[in-house]
PDB file of C-alpha atoms in Angstrom:
ATOM      1  CA  UNK A   1       0.000   0.000   0.000  1.00  0.00           C
ATOM      2  CA  UNK A   2       1.032   3.610  -0.536  1.00  0.00           C
ATOM      3  CA  UNK A   3       0.188   6.611   1.625  1.00  0.00           C
ATOM      4  CA  UNK A   4      -0.042   9.430  -0.879  1.00  0.00           C
ATOM      5  CA  UNK A   5      -2.977  11.618   0.212  1.00  0.00           C
ATOM      6  CA  UNK A   6      -2.397  13.182   3.629  1.00  0.00           C
ATOM      7  CA  UNK A   7      -5.709  14.983   4.009  1.00  0.00           C
ATOM      8  CA  UNK A   8      -6.295  12.903   7.154  1.00  0.00           C
ATOM      9  CA  UNK A   9      -3.486  14.749   8.952  1.00  0.00           C
ATOM     10  CA  UNK A  10      -5.776  17.566  10.106  1.00  0.00           C
ATOM     11  CA  UNK A  11      -4.925  20.325  12.570  1.00  0.00           C
ATOM     12  CA  UNK A  12      -5.934  18.617  15.806  1.00  0.00           C
ATOM     13  CA  UNK A  13      -2.508  17.244  16.773  1.00  0.00           C
ATOM     14  CA  UNK A  14      -3.511  13.631  16.122  1.00  0.00           C
ATOM     15  CA  UNK A  15      -1.528  12.994  12.945  1.00  0.00           C
ATOM     16  CA  UNK A  16       0.903  10.594  14.623  1.00  0.00           C
ATOM     17  CA  UNK A  17      -1.937   8.668  16.224  1.00  0.00           C
ATOM     18  CA  UNK A  18      -3.593   8.222  12.832  1.00  0.00           C
ATOM     19  CA  UNK A  19      -0.313   7.274  11.141  1.00  0.00           C
ATOM     20  CA  UNK A  20       0.385   4.612  13.772  1.00  0.00           C
ATOM     21  CA  UNK A  21      -3.117   3.220  13.267  1.00  0.00           C
ATOM     22  CA  UNK A  22      -2.540   2.947   9.508  1.00  0.00           C
ATOM     23  CA  UNK A  23       0.892   1.358   9.928  1.00  0.00           C
ATOM     24  CA  UNK A  24      -0.080  -1.159  12.601  1.00  0.00           C
ATOM     25  CA  UNK A  25      -3.211  -2.167  10.716  1.00  0.00           C
ATOM     26  CA  UNK A  26      -1.251  -2.784   7.506  1.00  0.00           C
ATOM     27  CA  UNK A  27       1.562  -4.601   9.305  1.00  0.00           C
ATOM     28  CA  UNK A  28      -0.794  -6.986  11.068  1.00  0.00           C
ATOM     29  CA  UNK A  29      -3.159  -7.554   8.132  1.00  0.00           C
ATOM     30  CA  UNK A  30      -0.875  -9.225   5.613  1.00  0.00           C
ATOM     31  CA  UNK A  31       0.327  -6.296   3.491  1.00  0.00           C
ATOM     32  CA  UNK A  32       3.922  -6.680   2.324  1.00  0.00           C
ATOM     33  CA  UNK A  33       4.904  -3.039   1.747  1.00  0.00           C
ATOM     34  CA  UNK A  34       4.109   0.359   3.235  1.00  0.00           C
ATOM     35  CA  UNK A  35       5.127   3.057   0.799  1.00  0.00           C
ATOM     36  CA  UNK A  36       5.002   6.820   1.233  1.00  0.00           C
ATOM     37  CA  UNK A  37       4.721   9.311  -1.598  1.00  0.00           C
ATOM     38  CA  UNK A  38       7.813  11.507  -1.900  1.00  0.00           C
ATOM     39  CA  UNK A  39       6.555  15.053  -2.313  1.00  0.00           C
ATOM     40  CA  UNK A  40       6.818  18.338  -0.443  1.00  0.00           C
ATOM     41  CA  UNK A  41       3.560  19.631  -1.895  1.00  0.00           C
ATOM     42  CA  UNK A  42       0.428  17.596  -2.307  1.00  0.00           C
ATOM     43  CA  UNK A  43      -0.038  16.579  -5.940  1.00  0.00           C
ATOM     44  CA  UNK A  44      -2.653  18.351  -8.068  1.00  0.00           C
ATOM     45  CA  UNK A  45      -4.838  15.237  -8.394  1.00  0.00           C
ATOM     46  CA  UNK A  46      -5.095  15.092  -4.575  1.00  0.00           C
ATOM     47  CA  UNK A  47      -5.932  18.723  -3.988  1.00  0.00           C
ATOM     48  CA  UNK A  48      -2.705  20.576  -4.732  1.00  0.00           C
ATOM     49  CA  UNK A  49      -0.191  22.427  -2.560  1.00  0.00           C
ATOM     50  CA  UNK A  50      -2.748  23.874  -0.126  1.00  0.00           C
ATOM     51  CA  UNK A  51      -3.479  20.362   1.173  1.00  0.00           C
ATOM     52  CA  UNK A  52      -1.328  18.623   3.839  1.00  0.00           C
ATOM     53  CA  UNK A  53       1.774  16.674   2.774  1.00  0.00           C
ATOM     54  CA  UNK A  54       4.178  14.988   5.193  1.00  0.00           C
ATOM     55  CA  UNK A  55       7.857  14.570   4.298  1.00  0.00           C
ATOM     56  CA  UNK A  56       8.517  11.039   3.092  1.00  0.00           C
ATOM     57  CA  UNK A  57      11.518   9.782   5.055  1.00  0.00           C
ATOM     58  CA  UNK A  58      10.490  11.313   8.382  1.00  0.00           C
ATOM     59  CA  UNK A  59       7.150   9.568   7.957  1.00  0.00           C
ATOM     60  CA  UNK A  60       8.828   6.265   7.064  1.00  0.00           C
ATOM     61  CA  UNK A  61      10.980   6.467  10.199  1.00  0.00           C
ATOM     62  CA  UNK A  62       7.876   6.800  12.353  1.00  0.00           C
ATOM     63  CA  UNK A  63       6.251   3.890  10.537  1.00  0.00           C
ATOM     64  CA  UNK A  64       9.371   1.772  11.081  1.00  0.00           C
ATOM     65  CA  UNK A  65       9.096   2.330  14.829  1.00  0.00           C
ATOM     66  CA  UNK A  66       5.558   0.938  14.865  1.00  0.00           C
ATOM     67  CA  UNK A  67       5.875  -2.039  12.517  1.00  0.00           C
ATOM     68  CA  UNK A  68       7.858  -5.266  12.492  1.00  0.00           C
ATOM     69  CA  UNK A  69       7.172  -6.992   9.181  1.00  0.00           C
ATOM     70  CA  UNK A  70       6.306  -4.739   6.223  1.00  0.00           C
ATOM     71  CA  UNK A  71       8.932  -3.460   3.835  1.00  0.00           C
ATOM     72  CA  UNK A  72       9.229   0.334   3.892  1.00  0.00           C
ATOM     73  CA  UNK A  73      10.154   2.823   1.206  1.00  0.00           C
ATOM     74  CA  UNK A  74       9.374   5.895  -0.870  1.00  0.00           C
ATOM     75  CA  UNK A  75       7.030   5.354  -3.817  1.00  0.00           C
ATOM     76  CA  UNK A  76       9.014   6.798  -5.351  1.00  0.00           C
ATOM     77  CA  UNK A  77      11.820   9.203  -4.374  1.00  0.00           C
ATOM     78  CA  UNK A  78      12.365  12.034  -6.840  1.00  0.00           C
ATOM     79  CA  UNK A  79      15.972  12.031  -7.991  1.00  0.00           C
ATOM     80  CA  UNK A  80      16.117  15.847  -7.922  1.00  0.00           C
ATOM     81  CA  UNK A  81      15.330  16.204  -4.216  1.00  0.00           C
ATOM     82  CA  UNK A  82      18.555  14.906  -2.627  1.00  0.00           C
ATOM     83  CA  UNK A  83      22.189  14.288  -3.368  1.00  0.00           C
ATOM     84  CA  UNK A  84      22.844  10.580  -3.995  1.00  0.00           C
ATOM     85  CA  UNK A  85      25.088  10.238  -0.932  1.00  0.00           C
ATOM     86  CA  UNK A  86      22.411  11.750   1.305  1.00  0.00           C
ATOM     87  CA  UNK A  87      19.750   9.519  -0.226  1.00  0.00           C
ATOM     88  CA  UNK A  88      21.956   6.449   0.267  1.00  0.00           C
ATOM     89  CA  UNK A  89      22.514   7.409   3.916  1.00  0.00           C
ATOM     90  CA  UNK A  90      18.807   7.969   4.528  1.00  0.00           C
ATOM     91  CA  UNK A  91      17.860   4.594   3.058  1.00  0.00           C
ATOM     92  CA  UNK A  92      20.648   2.738   4.866  1.00  0.00           C
ATOM     93  CA  UNK A  93      19.630   4.385   8.148  1.00  0.00           C
ATOM     94  CA  UNK A  94      16.024   3.311   7.587  1.00  0.00           C
ATOM     95  CA  UNK A  95      17.284  -0.181   6.781  1.00  0.00           C
ATOM     96  CA  UNK A  96      19.383  -0.417   9.941  1.00  0.00           C
ATOM     97  CA  UNK A  97      16.649   0.934  12.217  1.00  0.00           C
ATOM     98  CA  UNK A  98      13.944  -1.266  10.672  1.00  0.00           C
ATOM     99  CA  UNK A  99      15.975  -4.460  10.790  1.00  0.00           C
ATOM    100  CA  UNK A 100      16.538  -4.724   7.037  1.00  0.00           C
ATOM    101  CA  UNK A 101      13.144  -3.679   5.683  1.00  0.00           C
ATOM    102  CA  UNK A 102      14.047  -0.597   3.636  1.00  0.00           C
ATOM    103  CA  UNK A 103      13.366  -0.291  -0.086  1.00  0.00           C
ATOM    104  CA  UNK A 104      14.677   2.474  -2.318  1.00  0.00           C
ATOM    105  CA  UNK A 105      11.982   3.478  -4.741  1.00  0.00           C
ATOM    106  CA  UNK A 106      13.500   5.938  -7.220  1.00  0.00           C
ATOM    107  CA  UNK A 107      12.244   7.863 -10.212  1.00  0.00           C
ATOM    108  CA  UNK A 108      12.938  10.863 -12.397  1.00  0.00           C
ATOM    109  CA  UNK A 109      10.224  13.001 -10.774  1.00  0.00           C
ATOM    110  CA  UNK A 110       7.496  14.955 -12.537  1.00  0.00           C
ATOM    111  CA  UNK A 111       6.092  17.758 -10.327  1.00  0.00           C
ATOM    112  CA  UNK A 112       7.859  20.782 -11.766  1.00  0.00           C
ATOM    113  CA  UNK A 113       5.601  23.336 -10.053  1.00  0.00           C
ATOM    114  CA  UNK A 114       6.516  21.866  -6.652  1.00  0.00           C
ATOM    115  CA  UNK A 115      10.242  22.049  -7.342  1.00  0.00           C
ATOM    116  CA  UNK A 116      10.150  25.574  -8.764  1.00  0.00           C
ATOM    117  CA  UNK A 117       7.904  26.767  -5.959  1.00  0.00           C
ATOM    118  CA  UNK A 118      10.357  25.617  -3.292  1.00  0.00           C
ATOM    119  CA  UNK A 119      13.582  26.577  -5.052  1.00  0.00           C
ATOM    120  CA  UNK A 120      14.680  23.048  -5.934  1.00  0.00           C
ATOM    121  CA  UNK A 121      16.502  22.601  -9.275  1.00  0.00           C
ATOM    122  CA  UNK A 122      14.459  20.672 -11.813  1.00  0.00           C
ATOM    123  CA  UNK A 123      16.557  19.787 -14.880  1.00  0.00           C
ATOM    124  CA  UNK A 124      15.148  18.494 -18.148  1.00  0.00           C
ATOM    125  CA  UNK A 125      13.672  14.994 -18.229  1.00  0.00           C
ATOM    126  CA  UNK A 126      16.666  13.637 -20.139  1.00  0.00           C
ATOM    127  CA  UNK A 127      19.045  15.066 -17.536  1.00  0.00           C
ATOM    128  CA  UNK A 128      16.955  13.676 -14.679  1.00  0.00           C
ATOM    129  CA  UNK A 129      17.155  10.200 -16.188  1.00  0.00           C
ATOM    130  CA  UNK A 130      20.937  10.588 -16.383  1.00  0.00           C
ATOM    131  CA  UNK A 131      20.838  11.596 -12.716  1.00  0.00           C
ATOM    132  CA  UNK A 132      18.848   8.455 -11.859  1.00  0.00           C
ATOM    133  CA  UNK A 133      21.549   6.206 -13.267  1.00  0.00           C
ATOM    134  CA  UNK A 134      24.376   8.018 -11.501  1.00  0.00           C
ATOM    135  CA  UNK A 135      22.391   8.051  -8.247  1.00  0.00           C
ATOM    136  CA  UNK A 136      21.910   4.287  -8.438  1.00  0.00           C
ATOM    137  CA  UNK A 137      25.603   3.710  -9.049  1.00  0.00           C
ATOM    138  CA  UNK A 138      26.545   5.901  -6.078  1.00  0.00           C
ATOM    139  CA  UNK A 139      24.006   4.244  -3.771  1.00  0.00           C
ATOM    140  CA  UNK A 140      25.205   0.781  -4.700  1.00  0.00           C
ATOM    141  CA  UNK A 141      28.805   1.775  -4.127  1.00  0.00           C
ATOM    142  CA  UNK A 142      28.086   3.273  -0.705  1.00  0.00           C
ATOM    143  CA  UNK A 143      25.984   0.285   0.339  1.00  0.00           C
ATOM    144  CA  UNK A 144      28.394  -2.433  -0.802  1.00  0.00           C
ATOM    145  CA  UNK A 145      31.798  -0.796  -0.617  1.00  0.00           C
ATOM    146  CA  UNK A 146      34.891  -2.735   0.278  1.00  0.00           C
ATOM    147  CA  UNK A 147      38.227  -1.044   0.859  1.00  0.00           C
ATOM    148  CA  UNK A 148      37.932   1.190  -2.204  1.00  0.00           C
ATOM    149  CA  UNK A 149      37.313   4.771  -1.102  1.00  0.00           C
ATOM    150  CA  UNK A 150      38.745   6.381  -4.219  1.00  0.00           C
ATOM    151  CA  UNK A 151      36.828   9.434  -5.471  1.00  0.00           C
ATOM    152  CA  UNK A 152      33.707   9.109  -7.560  1.00  0.00           C
ATOM    153  CA  UNK A 153      33.947  11.390 -10.565  1.00  0.00           C
ATOM    154  CA  UNK A 154      30.576  11.551 -12.263  1.00  0.00           C
ATOM    155  CA  UNK A 155      28.664  13.801 -14.614  1.00  0.00           C
ATOM    156  CA  UNK A 156      26.646  15.367 -11.806  1.00  0.00           C
ATOM    157  CA  UNK A 157      28.472  14.510  -8.586  1.00  0.00           C
ATOM    158  CA  UNK A 158      31.987  14.274  -7.212  1.00  0.00           C
ATOM    159  CA  UNK A 159      32.521  12.313  -4.000  1.00  0.00           C
ATOM    160  CA  UNK A 160      36.050  12.746  -2.695  1.00  0.00           C
ATOM    161  CA  UNK A 161      35.720   9.828  -0.273  1.00  0.00           C
ATOM    162  CA  UNK A 162      32.746   7.494  -0.872  1.00  0.00           C
ATOM    163  CA  UNK A 163      32.240   6.174   2.643  1.00  0.00           C
ATOM    164  CA  UNK A 164      29.068   5.407   4.587  1.00  0.00           C
ATOM    165  CA  UNK A 165      28.816   3.606   7.921  1.00  0.00           C
ATOM    166  CA  UNK A 166      26.984   1.623   9.094  1.00  0.00           C
ATOM    167  CA  UNK A 167      26.307  -0.431   6.016  1.00  0.00           C
ATOM    168  CA  UNK A 168      22.712  -1.551   5.488  1.00  0.00           C
ATOM    169  CA  UNK A 169      21.448  -4.661   7.232  1.00  0.00           C
ATOM    170  CA  UNK A 170      19.949  -5.941   3.957  1.00  0.00           C
ATOM    171  CA  UNK A 171      22.272  -8.102   1.906  1.00  0.00           C
ATOM    172  CA  UNK A 172      23.634  -7.459  -0.509  1.00  0.00           C
ATOM    173  CA  UNK A 173      21.890  -4.091  -0.330  1.00  0.00           C
ATOM    174  CA  UNK A 174      18.372  -2.653   0.165  1.00  0.00           C
ATOM    175  CA  UNK A 175      16.014  -3.550  -2.643  1.00  0.00           C
ATOM    176  CA  UNK A 176      15.800  -1.036  -5.471  1.00  0.00           C
ATOM    177  CA  UNK A 177      12.501  -0.281  -7.207  1.00  0.00           C
ATOM    178  CA  UNK A 178      12.447   2.051 -10.206  1.00  0.00           C
ATOM    179  CA  UNK A 179       9.186   3.852 -10.873  1.00  0.00           C
ATOM    180  CA  UNK A 180       7.774   4.507 -14.333  1.00  0.00           C
ATOM    181  CA  UNK A 181       7.275   2.509 -17.494  1.00  0.00           C
ATOM    182  CA  UNK A 182       9.077   4.409 -20.229  1.00  0.00           C
ATOM    183  CA  UNK A 183      10.460   2.051 -22.833  1.00  0.00           C
ATOM    184  CA  UNK A 184      13.540   4.061 -23.832  1.00  0.00           C
ATOM    185  CA  UNK A 185      15.072   4.863 -20.447  1.00  0.00           C
ATOM    186  CA  UNK A 186      13.103   3.518 -17.468  1.00  0.00           C
ATOM    187  CA  UNK A 187      12.679  -0.156 -18.266  1.00  0.00           C
ATOM    188  CA  UNK A 188      16.309  -0.562 -19.450  1.00  0.00           C
ATOM    189  CA  UNK A 189      17.377   0.991 -16.126  1.00  0.00           C
ATOM    190  CA  UNK A 190      15.209  -1.574 -14.320  1.00  0.00           C
ATOM    191  CA  UNK A 191      16.931  -4.384 -16.196  1.00  0.00           C
ATOM    192  CA  UNK A 192      20.384  -3.081 -15.291  1.00  0.00           C
ATOM    193  CA  UNK A 193      19.942  -1.943 -11.703  1.00  0.00           C
ATOM    194  CA  UNK A 194      16.617  -2.738 -10.064  1.00  0.00           C
ATOM    195  CA  UNK A 195      15.091  -5.513  -8.014  1.00  0.00           C
ATOM    196  CA  UNK A 196      11.588  -4.296  -8.873  1.00  0.00           C
ATOM    197  CA  UNK A 197       9.733  -2.132 -11.366  1.00  0.00           C
ATOM    198  CA  UNK A 198       6.659  -0.017 -10.637  1.00  0.00           C
ATOM    199  CA  UNK A 199       4.080   0.134 -13.428  1.00  0.00           C
ATOM    200  CA  UNK A 200       0.474   1.219 -13.970  1.00  0.00           C
ATOM    201  CA  UNK A 201      -2.571  -0.984 -14.712  1.00  0.00           C
ATOM    202  CA  UNK A 202      -2.982   0.414 -18.221  1.00  0.00           C
ATOM    203  CA  UNK A 203      -4.135  -1.612 -21.244  1.00  0.00           C
ATOM    204  CA  UNK A 204      -0.551  -1.773 -22.546  1.00  0.00           C
ATOM    205  CA  UNK A 205       0.763  -3.437 -19.377  1.00  0.00           C
ATOM    206  CA  UNK A 206       1.602  -6.738 -21.146  1.00  0.00           C
ATOM    207  CA  UNK A 207       3.572  -4.782 -23.761  1.00  0.00           C
ATOM    208  CA  UNK A 208       5.520  -2.954 -21.066  1.00  0.00           C
ATOM    209  CA  UNK A 209       6.448  -6.255 -19.450  1.00  0.00           C
ATOM    210  CA  UNK A 210       7.520  -7.597 -22.841  1.00  0.00           C
ATOM    211  CA  UNK A 211       9.796  -4.581 -23.265  1.00  0.00           C
ATOM    212  CA  UNK A 212      11.273  -5.258 -19.825  1.00  0.00           C
ATOM    213  CA  UNK A 213      11.877  -8.886 -20.751  1.00  0.00           C
ATOM    214  CA  UNK A 214      13.748  -7.844 -23.906  1.00  0.00           C
ATOM    215  CA  UNK A 215      15.788  -5.313 -21.920  1.00  0.00           C
ATOM    216  CA  UNK A 216      16.756  -8.083 -19.493  1.00  0.00           C
ATOM    217  CA  UNK A 217      17.794 -10.343 -22.359  1.00  0.00           C
ATOM    218  CA  UNK A 218      19.990  -7.581 -23.764  1.00  0.00           C
ATOM    219  CA  UNK A 219      21.988  -7.220 -20.525  1.00  0.00           C
ATOM    220  CA  UNK A 220      21.957 -10.898 -19.522  1.00  0.00           C
ATOM    221  CA  UNK A 221      19.566 -10.381 -16.609  1.00  0.00           C
ATOM    222  CA  UNK A 222      17.081 -12.986 -15.382  1.00  0.00           C
ATOM    223  CA  UNK A 223      13.669 -11.415 -16.020  1.00  0.00           C
ATOM    224  CA  UNK A 224      12.032 -13.649 -13.419  1.00  0.00           C
ATOM    225  CA  UNK A 225      14.116 -12.273 -10.555  1.00  0.00           C
ATOM    226  CA  UNK A 226      12.631  -8.789 -10.975  1.00  0.00           C
ATOM    227  CA  UNK A 227       9.559  -8.059  -8.858  1.00  0.00           C
ATOM    228  CA  UNK A 228       6.815  -6.596 -11.051  1.00  0.00           C
ATOM    229  CA  UNK A 229       4.766  -4.127  -9.040  1.00  0.00           C
ATOM    230  CA  UNK A 230       1.765  -2.132 -10.148  1.00  0.00           C
ATOM    231  CA  UNK A 231       0.231   0.869  -8.410  1.00  0.00           C
ATOM    232  CA  UNK A 232      -3.551   1.074  -8.325  1.00  0.00           C
ATOM    233  CA  UNK A 233      -6.581   1.958  -6.241  1.00  0.00           C
ATOM    234  CA  UNK A 234      -8.276  -0.720  -4.149  1.00  0.00           C
ATOM    235  CA  UNK A 235     -11.907   0.370  -4.523  1.00  0.00           C
ATOM    236  CA  UNK A 236     -13.472  -1.263  -1.477  1.00  0.00           C
ATOM    237  CA  UNK A 237     -16.301   0.516   0.350  1.00  0.00           C
ATOM    238  CA  UNK A 238     -17.268   0.088   3.988  1.00  0.00           C
ATOM    239  CA  UNK A 239     -19.889  -2.543   3.142  1.00  0.00           C
ATOM    240  CA  UNK A 240     -17.528  -4.469   0.864  1.00  0.00           C
ATOM    241  CA  UNK A 241     -18.852  -2.969  -2.355  1.00  0.00           C
ATOM    242  CA  UNK A 242     -16.127  -3.013  -4.986  1.00  0.00           C
ATOM    243  CA  UNK A 243     -14.237  -5.893  -3.440  1.00  0.00           C
ATOM    244  CA  UNK A 244     -15.111  -8.367  -6.192  1.00  0.00           C
ATOM    245  CA  UNK A 245     -14.096  -5.919  -8.906  1.00  0.00           C
ATOM    246  CA  UNK A 246     -10.778  -5.365  -7.128  1.00  0.00           C
ATOM    247  CA  UNK A 247     -10.223  -9.111  -6.823  1.00  0.00           C
ATOM    248  CA  UNK A 248     -10.902  -9.611 -10.541  1.00  0.00           C
ATOM    249  CA  UNK A 249      -8.492  -6.815 -11.460  1.00  0.00           C
ATOM    250  CA  UNK A 250      -5.781  -8.295  -9.249  1.00  0.00           C
ATOM    251  CA  UNK A 251      -6.274 -11.701 -10.860  1.00  0.00           C
ATOM    252  CA  UNK A 252      -6.005 -10.169 -14.329  1.00  0.00           C
ATOM    253  CA  UNK A 253      -2.833  -8.345 -13.320  1.00  0.00           C
ATOM    254  CA  UNK A 254      -1.361 -11.562 -11.946  1.00  0.00           C
ATOM    255  CA  UNK A 255      -2.120 -13.317 -15.227  1.00  0.00           C
ATOM    256  CA  UNK A 256      -0.330 -10.501 -17.049  1.00  0.00           C
ATOM    257  CA  UNK A 257       2.766 -11.050 -14.897  1.00  0.00           C
ATOM    258  CA  UNK A 258       2.396  -8.591 -12.016  1.00  0.00           C
ATOM    259  CA  UNK A 259       3.595 -10.035  -8.720  1.00  0.00           C
ATOM    260  CA  UNK A 260       2.856  -7.174  -6.297  1.00  0.00           C
ATOM    261  CA  UNK A 261      -0.014  -4.680  -6.287  1.00  0.00           C
ATOM    262  CA  UNK A 262       0.505  -1.412  -4.402  1.00  0.00           C
ATOM    263  CA  UNK A 263      -2.836   0.056  -3.365  1.00  0.00           C
ATOM    264  CA  UNK A 264      -3.145   3.824  -2.941  1.00  0.00           C
ATOM    265  CA  UNK A 265      -4.835   4.679   0.340  1.00  0.00           C
ATOM    266  CA  UNK A 266      -7.764   7.096   0.207  1.00  0.00           C
ATOM    267  CA  UNK A 267      -7.736  10.137   2.469  1.00  0.00           C
ATOM    268  CA  UNK A 268     -11.028   9.139   4.050  1.00  0.00           C
ATOM    269  CA  UNK A 269     -10.554   6.567   6.847  1.00  0.00           C
ATOM    270  CA  UNK A 270      -7.255   5.115   5.553  1.00  0.00           C
ATOM    271  CA  UNK A 271      -6.759   2.629   8.421  1.00  0.00           C
ATOM    272  CA  UNK A 272     -10.316   1.411   7.985  1.00  0.00           C
ATOM    273  CA  UNK A 273      -9.712   1.013   4.271  1.00  0.00           C
ATOM    274  CA  UNK A 274      -6.640  -1.127   4.960  1.00  0.00           C
ATOM    275  CA  UNK A 275      -8.719  -3.310   7.280  1.00  0.00           C
ATOM    276  CA  UNK A 276     -11.485  -3.673   4.676  1.00  0.00           C
ATOM    277  CA  UNK A 277      -9.047  -4.696   1.951  1.00  0.00           C
ATOM    278  CA  UNK A 278      -7.515  -7.217   4.348  1.00  0.00           C
ATOM    279  CA  UNK A 279     -10.959  -8.620   5.163  1.00  0.00           C
ATOM    280  CA  UNK A 280     -12.573  -8.712   1.724  1.00  0.00           C
ATOM    281  CA  UNK A 281      -9.703  -8.947  -0.761  1.00  0.00           C
ATOM    282  CA  UNK A 282      -6.500 -10.453   0.636  1.00  0.00           C
ATOM    283  CA  UNK A 283      -7.942 -13.918   1.446  1.00  0.00           C
ATOM    284  CA  UNK A 284      -9.129 -14.230  -2.167  1.00  0.00           C
ATOM    285  CA  UNK A 285      -5.803 -13.323  -3.787  1.00  0.00           C
ATOM    286  CA  UNK A 286      -3.287 -14.684  -1.282  1.00  0.00           C
ATOM    287  CA  UNK A 287      -2.202 -17.509  -3.575  1.00  0.00           C
ATOM    288  CA  UNK A 288      -1.909 -15.514  -6.796  1.00  0.00           C
TER     289      UNK A 288
END
């Protein structure tokens, strides 16, 4: 599941209480991942910048303290927000403090108005994709380094001494998920660097997976070892309405090759929504 709409935060001082309720409900109900949207402004489709938006990694740290099982990560971190070394340190810290449950979700970003509004550089899309690749290489080096602390000389970053301690608990490193389904840049990056992709339940989903398979063949990667995730809405009402439609969609996605569905939590009663999905949907799709 992904927490993306923070309208439930409110101004009554109970945001942490509500977040803990969401996290503990998901952790105890059989969900495998708790993701948090990585934005500083709320996205336009969820009300825009006047609506509440919690910072991603601070929120994940609080979730880590109140869960024991779910994987945790940004869905997905914008490459323009942080230097690669800082991002690597944040993810490794989350991994250490959560006992090896951190995931790095990474993407090129898209919310230009947010970046410009807050004074954050927002290069062209082509440059941001170049930044994604260099960020992944730096993260992997910092997470798996041996005795080599020679400088990193890259197109965007120079690290005089690539060193980060403690190393992550996860071996050989925290899982990497790349968001997006572009055929020219994103899916080839998945084949080269990622443990998981993050797609959308669009009609061309089978074609996107076929492109990923070809990209894996080109670099000698085992397509089957990549987790295929898809982000979607779980449309389940309080009385269970919509559960069967959600189950049928999940079955269709599984037949197409998706292995993990990431449900976007609604702003209205998010913990209750998690509980309803666990009650009405998860038992029917557990073996997919």
